[in-house]
CSV table of C-alpha atoms in Angstrom, one decimal:
chain,number,residue,atom,x,y,z
A,398,MET,CA,0.1,-0.1,0.1
A,399,ASP,CA,0.8,3.9,0.0
A,400,ILE,CA,2.5,3.3,-3.3
A,401,PRO,CA,2.9,6.9,-5.3
A,402,TYR,CA,0.3,7.1,-8.0
A,403,ASN,CA,2.4,7.5,-10.9
A,404,TYR,CA,5.2,5.3,-9.6
A,405,ASP,CA,6.4,2.4,-12.1
A,406,THR,CA,6.2,-0.7,-9.8
A,407,SER,CA,8.4,-3.1,-12.1
A,408,MET,CA,11.3,-2.6,-9.9
A,409,LEU,CA,9.3,-2.9,-6.8
A,410,ILE,CA,7.7,-6.5,-8.3
A,411,LYS,CA,11.7,-7.3,-9.1
A,412,HIS,CA,12.7,-6.5,-5.6
A,413,LEU,CA,9.9,-8.5,-3.8
A,414,ALA,CA,10.9,-11.6,-6.1
A,415,THR,CA,14.6,-11.3,-5.2
A,416,LYS,CA,13.7,-10.8,-1.6
A,417,THR,CA,11.8,-13.6,-0.6
A,418,GLY,CA,13.7,-15.8,-3.4
A,419,SER,CA,10.0,-17.1,-4.7
A,420,ASN,CA,8.3,-16.6,-8.0
A,421,ILE,CA,5.2,-13.9,-8.4
A,422,ILE,CA,2.6,-15.6,-10.5
A,423,GLU,CA,0.3,-12.3,-10.6
A,424,HIS,CA,0.5,-8.8,-9.7
A,425,LYS,CA,-2.2,-6.1,-9.9
A,426,GLU,CA,-2.5,-2.3,-9.3
A,427,ILE,CA,-5.5,-0.9,-7.8
A,428,LYS,CA,-6.0,3.0,-8.4
A,429,LYS,CA,-9.1,4.6,-6.8
A,430,PRO,CA,-10.8,6.8,-9.7
A,431,PRO,CA,-10.4,10.6,-9.2
A,432,ARG,CA,-12.2,12.1,-6.1
A,433,LYS,CA,-14.4,15.3,-6.5
A,434,ILE,CA,-13.9,18.3,-4.5
A,435,SER,CA,-17.2,19.3,-2.9
A,436,ASN,CA,-18.2,23.1,-3.4
A,437,ARG,CA,-15.3,23.9,-5.6
A,438,SER,CA,-15.8,24.2,-9.9
A,439,THR,CA,-13.6,25.9,-12.3
A,440,ARG,CA,-15.8,27.7,-14.7
A,441,GLY,CA,-19.1,25.3,-13.6
A,442,ARG,CA,-17.0,22.5,-14.1
A,443,PRO,CA,-16.2,20.3,-11.1
A,444,ILE,CA,-12.7,19.8,-9.7
A,445,PHE,CA,-11.2,16.2,-9.5
A,446,ILE,CA,-8.1,15.4,-7.9
A,447,LYS,CA,-6.0,11.9,-8.4
A,448,PRO,CA,-5.2,9.7,-5.4
A,449,ALA,CA,-2.0,10.2,-3.7
A,450,TYR,CA,-1.2,6.5,-3.9
A,451,LYS,CA,-2.2,3.2,-5.3
A,452,GLN,CA,-2.2,-0.5,-4.2
A,453,LEU,CA,-0.1,-3.1,-5.7
A,454,ILE,CA,-1.9,-7.0,-4.9
A,455,VAL,CA,1.1,-9.6,-5.3
A,456,GLN,CA,0.8,-13.4,-5.5
A,457,PHE,CA,4.0,-15.4,-4.8
A,458,ASP,CA,4.1,-19.3,-5.7
A,459,LYS,CA,5.2,-20.3,-2.4
A,460,GLN,CA,4.0,-19.9,0.9
A,461,ALA,CA,7.6,-19.1,2.6
A,462,ALA,CA,7.1,-15.6,0.4
A,463,TYR,CA,4.0,-14.7,2.6
A,464,ASP,CA,5.7,-15.9,5.9
A,465,TYR,CA,8.7,-14.0,5.2
A,466,PHE,CA,6.9,-10.8,5.5
A,467,MET,CA,4.4,-11.7,8.1
A,468,LYS,CA,6.4,-14.2,10.2
A,469,GLU,CA,9.5,-12.2,10.6
A,470,ASN,CA,7.0,-9.2,10.9
A,471,TYR,CA,8.2,-6.8,8.1
A,472,TRP,CA,6.3,-3.8,7.8
A,473,SER,CA,7.4,-1.6,5.0
A,474,LEU,CA,10.0,-1.0,2.5
A,475,GLU,CA,11.5,2.6,2.0
A,476,ILE,CA,11.6,3.7,-1.8
A,477,GLU,CA,13.6,6.9,-2.5
A,478,ASN,CA,11.8,9.1,0.3
A,479,PHE,CA,8.7,7.6,1.0
A,480,VAL,CA,7.6,4.2,2.5
A,481,VAL,CA,5.3,1.4,1.4
A,482,ARG,CA,3.4,-0.2,3.7
A,483,ILE,CA,2.9,-4.2,3.6
A,484,LEU,CA,0.0,-5.8,4.7
A,485,PRO,CA,-1.6,-9.0,3.9
A,486,GLY,CA,-4.1,-9.0,0.7
A,487,ASN,CA,-7.5,-10.3,3.2
A,488,PRO,CA,-8.7,-7.3,5.2
A,489,ASP,CA,-9.6,-10.2,7.9
A,490,ASP,CA,-6.7,-11.8,8.1
A,491,PRO,CA,-5.5,-10.9,12.0
A,492,GLU,CA,-2.0,-9.6,11.0
A,493,TYR,CA,-3.9,-7.0,8.6
A,494,LYS,CA,-5.9,-5.9,11.7
A,495,LYS,CA,-2.7,-5.9,13.8
A,496,ARG,CA,-1.2,-3.7,11.4
A,497,THR,CA,-3.8,-1.1,10.9
A,498,SER,CA,-5.4,-0.8,14.0
A,499,HIS,CA,-3.2,1.2,16.1
A,500,TYR,CA,-1.5,4.3,15.0
A,501,PHE,CA,-0.7,8.1,16.2
A,502,LYS,CA,-2.2,10.9,14.2
A,503,ILE,CA,0.2,13.6,13.3
A,504,THR,CA,-1.3,17.0,12.2
A,505,GLY,CA,0.1,20.5,11.2
A,506,LEU,CA,3.3,19.3,8.9
A,507,PRO,CA,4.4,20.7,6.3
A,508,LEU,CA,3.3,20.0,2.7
A,509,ASN,CA,6.8,18.7,1.7
A,510,SER,CA,7.1,16.5,4.6
A,511,THR,CA,8.7,12.8,4.0
A,512,ALA,CA,8.9,9.7,6.1
A,513,LYS,CA,13.0,10.7,6.4
A,514,ASP,CA,12.0,14.3,7.7
A,515,ILE,CA,9.9,13.1,10.6
A,516,GLU,CA,12.1,9.8,11.3
A,517,PRO,CA,13.1,11.1,14.8
A,518,LEU,CA,9.4,11.1,15.7
A,519,ILE,CA,8.4,7.5,14.4
A,520,LYS,CA,11.3,6.3,16.4
A,521,HIS,CA,10.3,7.9,19.4
A,522,VAL,CA,6.8,6.5,19.2
A,523,TYR,CA,8.1,3.1,18.2
A,524,GLY,CA,6.6,3.4,15.1
A,525,ARG,CA,6.7,0.5,12.1
A,526,THR,CA,5.5,2.2,9.4
A,527,CYS,CA,3.7,5.7,8.2
A,528,THR,CA,1.7,7.3,5.7
A,529,PHE,CA,0.5,10.8,4.8
A,530,THR,CA,-3.0,12.3,3.9
A,531,GLN,CA,-4.2,13.6,0.4
A,532,THR,CA,-3.3,17.1,-0.2
A,533,THR,CA,-5.2,19.4,-2.5
A,534,LYS,CA,-3.5,22.9,-4.1
A,535,TYR,CA,-5.5,24.7,-1.6
A,536,SER,CA,-4.0,22.8,1.8
A,537,THR,CA,-1.9,24.7,3.7
A,538,MET,CA,-0.4,21.6,5.7
A,539,LYS,CA,-0.9,17.8,5.7
A,540,ASN,CA,-1.5,14.7,7.9
A,541,ALA,CA,0.4,11.7,8.8
A,542,TYR,CA,-0.6,8.3,10.5
A,543,ILE,CA,2.3,6.4,12.2
A,544,TYR,CA,1.1,2.4,12.8
A,545,VAL,CA,2.6,1.0,15.6
A,546,SER,CA,2.4,-2.5,17.3
A,547,PRO,CA,-0.4,-3.1,19.9
A,548,ASN,CA,2.1,-3.7,22.7
A,549,ASN,CA,3.6,-0.2,22.0
A,550,TYR,CA,0.3,1.6,21.6
A,551,PRO,CA,-0.9,3.6,25.0
A,552,THR,CA,-4.6,2.4,24.9
A,553,ASP,CA,-5.2,4.5,28.4
A,554,ALA,CA,-4.2,7.6,27.0
A,555,ILE,CA,-6.0,10.8,27.3
A,556,ASN,CA,-4.2,13.2,25.8
A,557,GLY,CA,-2.1,14.0,23.2
A,558,ALA,CA,1.1,16.7,22.7
A,559,SER,CA,3.1,19.0,20.1
A,560,SER,CA,6.1,19.6,19.3
A,561,LEU,CA,8.0,22.3,17.0
A,562,PHE,CA,9.2,21.2,13.5
A,563,GLU,CA,10.7,23.3,11.4
A,564,GLY,CA,9.5,26.4,12.9
A,565,TYR,CA,6.0,25.3,12.9
A,566,ASN,CA,3.7,23.2,15.5
A,567,LEU,CA,2.7,20.1,14.8
A,568,HIS,CA,0.3,17.8,17.1
A,569,VAL,CA,1.1,14.3,18.2
A,570,LEU,CA,-2.6,12.4,18.8
A,571,PRO,CA,-3.2,8.8,19.9
A,572,GLY,CA,-5.6,7.2,17.2
A,573,HIS,CA,-8.4,6.4,19.9
A,574,LEU,CA,-8.9,9.9,20.7
A,575,SER,CA,-10.8,10.5,17.7
A,576,LEU,CA,-10.1,14.6,18.1
A,577,LYS,CA,-11.2,16.7,15.4
A,578,THR,CA,-8.2,19.2,14.3
A,579,CYS,CA,-8.0,22.3,12.5
A,580,ASN,CA,-7.6,21.9,8.8
A,581,THR,CA,-5.5,25.4,8.4
A,582,CYS,CA,-2.8,24.3,11.4
A,583,GLY,CA,-3.7,20.7,12.4
A,584,SER,CA,-4.4,22.1,16.1
A,585,PRO,CA,-6.8,20.1,18.2
A,586,LEU,CA,-8.1,23.1,20.3
A,587,HIS,CA,-10.2,24.7,17.7
A,588,GLU,CA,-11.8,24.8,14.1
A,589,ALA,CA,-10.7,26.0,11.1
A,590,LYS,CA,-13.0,29.0,11.1
A,591,ASN,CA,-11.5,30.2,14.5
A,592,CYS,CA,-7.6,29.2,13.3
A,593,ASP,CA,-5.2,31.6,15.3
A,594,ASP,CA,-2.4,30.6,13.0
A,595,LYS,CA,-0.4,34.0,12.6
A,596,ASN,CA,1.0,32.6,9.2
A,597,PHE,CA,-1.2,34.5,6.9
A,598,ASP,CA,-1.8,37.5,4.6
A,599,ILE,CA,-5.0,39.7,4.4
A,600,ASP,CA,-6.4,40.0,0.7
A,601,GLN,CA,-8.0,43.2,-0.8
A,602,ASN,CA,-11.5,41.8,0.9
A,603,ASN,CA,-10.1,41.5,4.4
A,604,ARG,CA,-9.8,38.0,4.5
A,605,LYS,CA,-7.1,35.7,5.9
A,606,ILE,CA,-5.1,34.1,3.4
A,607,PHE,CA,-2.8,31.2,5.3
A,608,LYS,CA,0.4,30.4,3.9
A,609,LYS,CA,1.2,26.9,3.0
A,610,ARG,CA,4.0,25.3,5.0
A,611,PHE,CA,7.0,23.9,3.5
A,612,ILE,CA,10.6,23.0,4.5
A,613,ASN,CA,13.0,25.3,3.1
A,614,ARG,CA,15.6,23.0,1.4
A,615,ASN,CA,17.7,25.4,-0.1
A,616,GLU,CA,18.9,27.3,2.7
A,617,GLU,CA,22.6,26.3,2.8
A,618,LYS,CA,25.6,27.6,0.4
A,619,ILE,CA,28.5,26.8,-0.3
A,620,ALA,CA,31.3,29.1,0.7
A,621,ILE,CA,33.9,29.8,-1.9
A,622,ASN,CA,37.6,30.7,-0.7
A,623,GLU,CA,38.4,34.5,-1.4
A,624,ASN,CA,42.1,33.1,-2.6
A,625,HIS,CA,40.2,30.6,-5.0
A,626,ARG,CA,37.7,33.1,-6.1
A,627,ALA,CA,40.5,35.6,-7.1
A,628,ARG,CA,42.3,32.9,-8.6
A,629,PHE,CA,39.9,31.1,-10.8
A,630,ASN,CA,37.5,34.5,-11.4
A,631,HIS,CA,38.5,34.4,-15.0
A,632,VAL,CA,37.1,30.6,-15.3
A,633,ILE,CA,34.3,30.7,-13.2
A,634,THR,CA,31.7,33.7,-13.2
A,635,LEU,CA,30.3,34.7,-10.3
A,636,ASN,CA,27.3,36.5,-9.5
A,637,ALA,CA,26.2,36.6,-6.1
A,638,ASN,CA,23.0,38.9,-6.7
A,639,LYS,CA,21.3,36.5,-9.1
A,640,ARG,CA,19.8,33.3,-8.1
A,641,SER,CA,19.4,30.3,-9.9
A,642,PRO,CA,15.8,29.4,-10.5
A,643,THR,CA,14.2,27.8,-7.7
A,644,MET,CA,13.3,24.0,-7.9
A,645,SER,CA,9.3,22.7,-7.5
A,646,GLN,CA,9.0,21.9,-4.0
A,647,ASN,CA,8.2,18.4,-5.5
A,648,PRO,CA,10.1,17.5,-8.2
A,649,LYS,CA,9.0,14.1,-9.8
A,650,PRO,CA,11.7,11.6,-8.6
A,651,ASN,CA,13.9,9.1,-10.8
A,652,HIS,CA,12.9,5.5,-10.3
A,653,THR,CA,15.3,3.9,-7.9
A,654,PRO,CA,15.5,0.4,-6.4
A,655,PRO,CA,13.6,-0.1,-3.6
A,656,ARG,CA,16.3,-0.8,-0.5
A,657,ASN,CA,16.3,-1.9,2.9
A,658,TYR,CA,16.9,0.5,5.8
A,659,ASN,CA,19.9,-0.6,6.7
A,660,ASN,CA,21.1,0.7,10.2
A,661,LYS,CA,23.5,-1.8,12.1
A,662,ASN,CA,22.5,-0.1,15.6
A,663,ASN,CA,19.1,-1.0,15.1
A,664,GLN,CA,19.5,-4.1,12.6
A,665,GLN,CA,17.1,-6.9,13.5
A,666,SER,CA,14.3,-8.8,12.1
A,667,GLY,CA,10.9,-7.1,11.8
A,668,SER,CA,11.2,-4.1,9.9
A,669,LEU,CA,12.6,-3.0,6.7
A,670,LEU,CA,12.6,0.8,7.8
A,671,TYR,CA,11.6,1.0,11.5
A,672,PRO,CA,13.2,-1.4,14.3
A,673,ARG,CA,10.9,-3.7,16.4
A,674,GLN,CA,11.5,-2.1,19.9
A,675,THR,CA,10.3,-2.2,23.7
A,676,LYS,CA,7.3,-0.3,24.8
A,677,GLN,CA,8.1,3.3,26.2
A,678,PRO,CA,6.2,5.3,29.0
A,679,TYR,CA,4.2,7.7,27.7
A,680,ASN,CA,2.9,11.2,29.3
A,681,ASN,CA,-0.4,10.7,30.9
A,682,HIS,CA,-1.0,14.1,31.6
A,683,ASN,CA,-4.9,14.8,31.4
A,684,ASN,CA,-4.5,17.9,28.6
A,685,TYR,CA,-7.3,17.3,26.3
A,686,GLY,CA,-9.5,14.0,25.1
A,687,ASN,CA,-12.9,13.2,24.4
A,688,ASN,CA,-14.8,13.6,27.3
A,689,ASN,CA,-12.7,16.2,28.4
A,690,LYS,CA,-13.0,19.7,26.7
A,691,ASP,CA,-12.1,22.2,29.3
A,692,LEU,CA,-8.7,21.8,29.9
A,693,LYS,CA,-5.9,23.3,28.3
A,694,TYR,CA,-3.7,21.8,25.8
A,695,ASP,CA,-0.6,20.6,27.2
A,696,ASN,CA,2.4,21.5,25.6
A,697,SER,CA,4.3,18.8,27.2
A,698,TYR,CA,7.4,16.9,25.1
A,699,ILE,CA,6.6,13.6,23.6
A,700,ALA,CA,8.6,14.0,20.6
A,701,PRO,CA,12.1,14.9,20.3
A,702,HIS,CA,13.1,18.7,18.9
A,703,LEU,CA,12.9,18.4,15.0
A,704,ASP,CA,14.0,21.8,14.4
A,705,ASN,CA,17.2,20.7,12.7
A,706,PRO,CA,16.8,18.0,10.6
A,707,GLN,CA,20.4,18.7,9.3
A,708,VAL,CA,22.2,17.9,12.5
A,709,THR,CA,19.8,14.4,12.1
A,710,ASP,CA,20.8,13.9,8.5
A,711,ILE,CA,24.5,14.6,9.4
A,712,ASN,CA,24.4,12.3,12.2
A,713,ARG,CA,22.7,9.7,9.7
A,714,SER,CA,25.1,10.1,7.1
A,715,GLU,CA,28.0,9.3,9.2
A,716,GLN,CA,26.5,6.4,10.8
A,717,ARG,CA,25.9,5.5,7.2
A,718,ILE,CA,29.7,6.0,6.5
A,719,THR,CA,30.4,4.0,9.2
A,720,GLN,CA,28.5,1.3,8.4
A,721,LEU,CA,30.0,1.4,4.7
A,722,GLU,CA,33.3,1.3,6.4
A,723,GLN,CA,32.6,-1.8,8.6
A,724,GLN,CA,31.2,-3.6,5.6
A,725,VAL,CA,34.2,-2.8,3.3
A,726,GLN,CA,36.8,-4.1,5.9
A,727,SER,CA,34.5,-7.2,6.2
A,728,LEU,CA,34.8,-7.8,2.7
A,729,LEU,CA,38.4,-7.1,2.5
A,730,GLN,CA,38.7,-9.9,5.0
A,731,SER,CA,36.4,-12.2,3.0
A,732,VAL,CA,38.6,-11.3,0.2
A,733,LYS,CA,42.0,-12.2,2.4
A,734,THR,CA,40.3,-15.2,3.4
A,735,LEU,CA,39.0,-16.6,-0.1
A,736,GLN,CA,42.9,-15.7,-1.3
A,737,ASP,CA,44.3,-17.7,1.0
A,738,GLY,CA,41.6,-20.6,0.7
A,739,LYS,CA,42.8,-20.1,-3.0
A,740,SER,CA,46.6,-20.7,-2.3
A,741,LYS,CA,46.0,-23.9,-0.4
A,742,VAL,CA,43.5,-25.2,-3.2
A,743,ASP,CA,46.5,-24.6,-5.7
A,744,SER,CA,49.4,-25.7,-3.6
A,745,THR,CA,46.8,-28.9,-3.1
A,746,ILE,CA,46.4,-29.4,-6.9
A,747,ALA,CA,50.0,-28.8,-7.6
A,748,ASP,CA,50.9,-31.9,-5.0
A,749,ILE,CA,48.4,-34.1,-6.6
A,750,HIS,CA,49.6,-33.3,-10.1
A,751,HIS,CA,53.2,-34.0,-8.9
A,752,ASN,CA,51.9,-37.2,-7.4
A,753,HIS,CA,49.9,-38.0,-10.7
A,754,ASN,CA,53.3,-37.7,-12.6
A,755,LEU,CA,55.2,-39.7,-10.0
A,756,MET,CA,52.6,-42.7,-10.4
A,757,SER,CA,52.5,-42.4,-14.3
A,758,SER,CA,56.0,-42.7,-14.3
A,759,SER,CA,56.4,-45.8,-12.1
A,760,LEU,CA,53.5,-47.5,-14.2
A,761,ASN,CA,55.9,-46.9,-17.0
A,762,ASP,CA,58.9,-48.6,-15.5
A,763,ILE,CA,56.6,-51.2,-14.4
A,764,SER,CA,55.2,-51.8,-18.1
A,765,THR,CA,58.5,-52.0,-19.4
A,766,ARG,CA,59.7,-54.4,-16.8
A,767,LEU,CA,56.4,-56.6,-17.5
A,768,ASP,CA,57.6,-56.5,-21.3
A,769,LYS,CA,60.9,-57.6,-20.3
A,770,TYR,CA,59.8,-60.3,-18.3
A,771,ASP,CA,57.2,-61.8,-21.2
A,772,THR,CA,60.4,-62.0,-23.0
A,773,ILE,CA,62.1,-63.7,-21.0
A,774,ILE,CA,59.5,-65.9,-19.9
A,775,GLN,CA,59.0,-66.4,-23.8
A,776,GLN,CA,62.7,-67.3,-23.9
A,777,LEU,CA,62.4,-70.1,-21.1
A,778,THR,CA,59.4,-71.6,-22.7
A,779,THR,CA,61.6,-72.1,-26.0
A,780,ASN,CA,64.5,-73.6,-24.2
A,781,ILE,CA,62.3,-75.8,-21.9
A,782,ASN,CA,60.6,-77.2,-25.4
A,783,LEU,CA,63.9,-77.6,-27.1
A,784,LEU,CA,65.4,-79.6,-23.8
A,785,SER,CA,61.9,-81.9,-23.8
A,786,GLN,CA,62.1,-83.0,-27.5
A,787,GLU,CA,66.0,-83.7,-26.9
A,788,LYS,CA,65.2,-85.9,-23.7
A,789,ILE,CA,62.6,-87.4,-25.8
A,790,SER,CA,65.3,-88.4,-28.7
A,791,GLU,CA,67.6,-89.8,-26.5
A,792,HIS,CA,64.9,-91.8,-24.6
A,793,LYS,CA,64.2,-93.3,-28.2
A,794,GLU,CA,67.6,-94.1,-29.3
A,795,ARG,CA,68.2,-95.9,-26.2
A,796,ASN,CA,65.3,-98.1,-26.7
A,797,VAL,CA,66.7,-98.9,-30.1
A,798,LYS,CA,69.7,-100.1,-29.1
A,799,THR,CA,68.5,-102.3,-26.5
A,800,PRO,CA,67.1,-105.3,-28.1
A,801,LYS,CA,67.7,-108.9,-27.2
């Protein structure tokens, strides 16, 4: 589930077959029809929007493929900057209910947020996978749902919490609270018509036009050393006052193969993206819930600060580099072991060839000796025959000379 609508699934299908060691005998993409936006039209024509995601139903030729994902407790695959959820094909399957019944609702996210951006929050609530809601061109923010295992879900929670993320307030709500939230800022404390968010402009009709929330990903600039600037200015033309055209917030990604999230610090069976973890303590301050509307919203801290994702990215990159270095060292050690084994095998083969040559030489000597022995035996046989004939002749002569 949750495959981007226009994503080519051929690479995903190949990856699933390779990962499970099974053949895919049938697959089918399921795309919902475009949804009509109520009370909105363009010159009298209704406005339709395509769904953000599609589904892929895959049938394997072996039960072991199903067991690989379900019994080994794999919930998701990471592809580029989005997450594909893995569910049984039968909604009545207990595993299906286990993977969809417990979740946290995250509201107030910037429109270009990805699973990578909120990964610290996902890990903090022991999430196994997540999905984002459909947005339109009128949306100012979007929501996410983080699914967790039943044993990691606070069934007795009566409150949510908030945290800053890229300068915006986001709100973390356990799914069973079923609170209505503001469509503008995501707050559960008021409706959209009473939104008190300060991020807006006033149009000519004195109406509030709330600004869309985006993560600014173009803040970092490469500083050029002044010596290099003076030295190579005739080659490189620099224009500090002119910026390159900004890229769209959601460029179409190139299709890259799915990959497993590989983090040796958290590597264990149970998730291709987020590791299986033990249950955490939750803050049970009574701040808001279904039956408690008069209490103030609790800004107590449930998620780690997400204000500086660049530090998280750097730490993640450093961890990844360390992991790759360890893998390279392991591969070099394996190559050395194979080379040592090859040398031993080559030495053994050389000994076998030497022994074979010795045995061949010995066999040749024996064959030569046998030929000589055959010649000697033949000569002895001839001599014996001659002696026998002489003896017979002598005996006959004696019998002739002695008559009476």
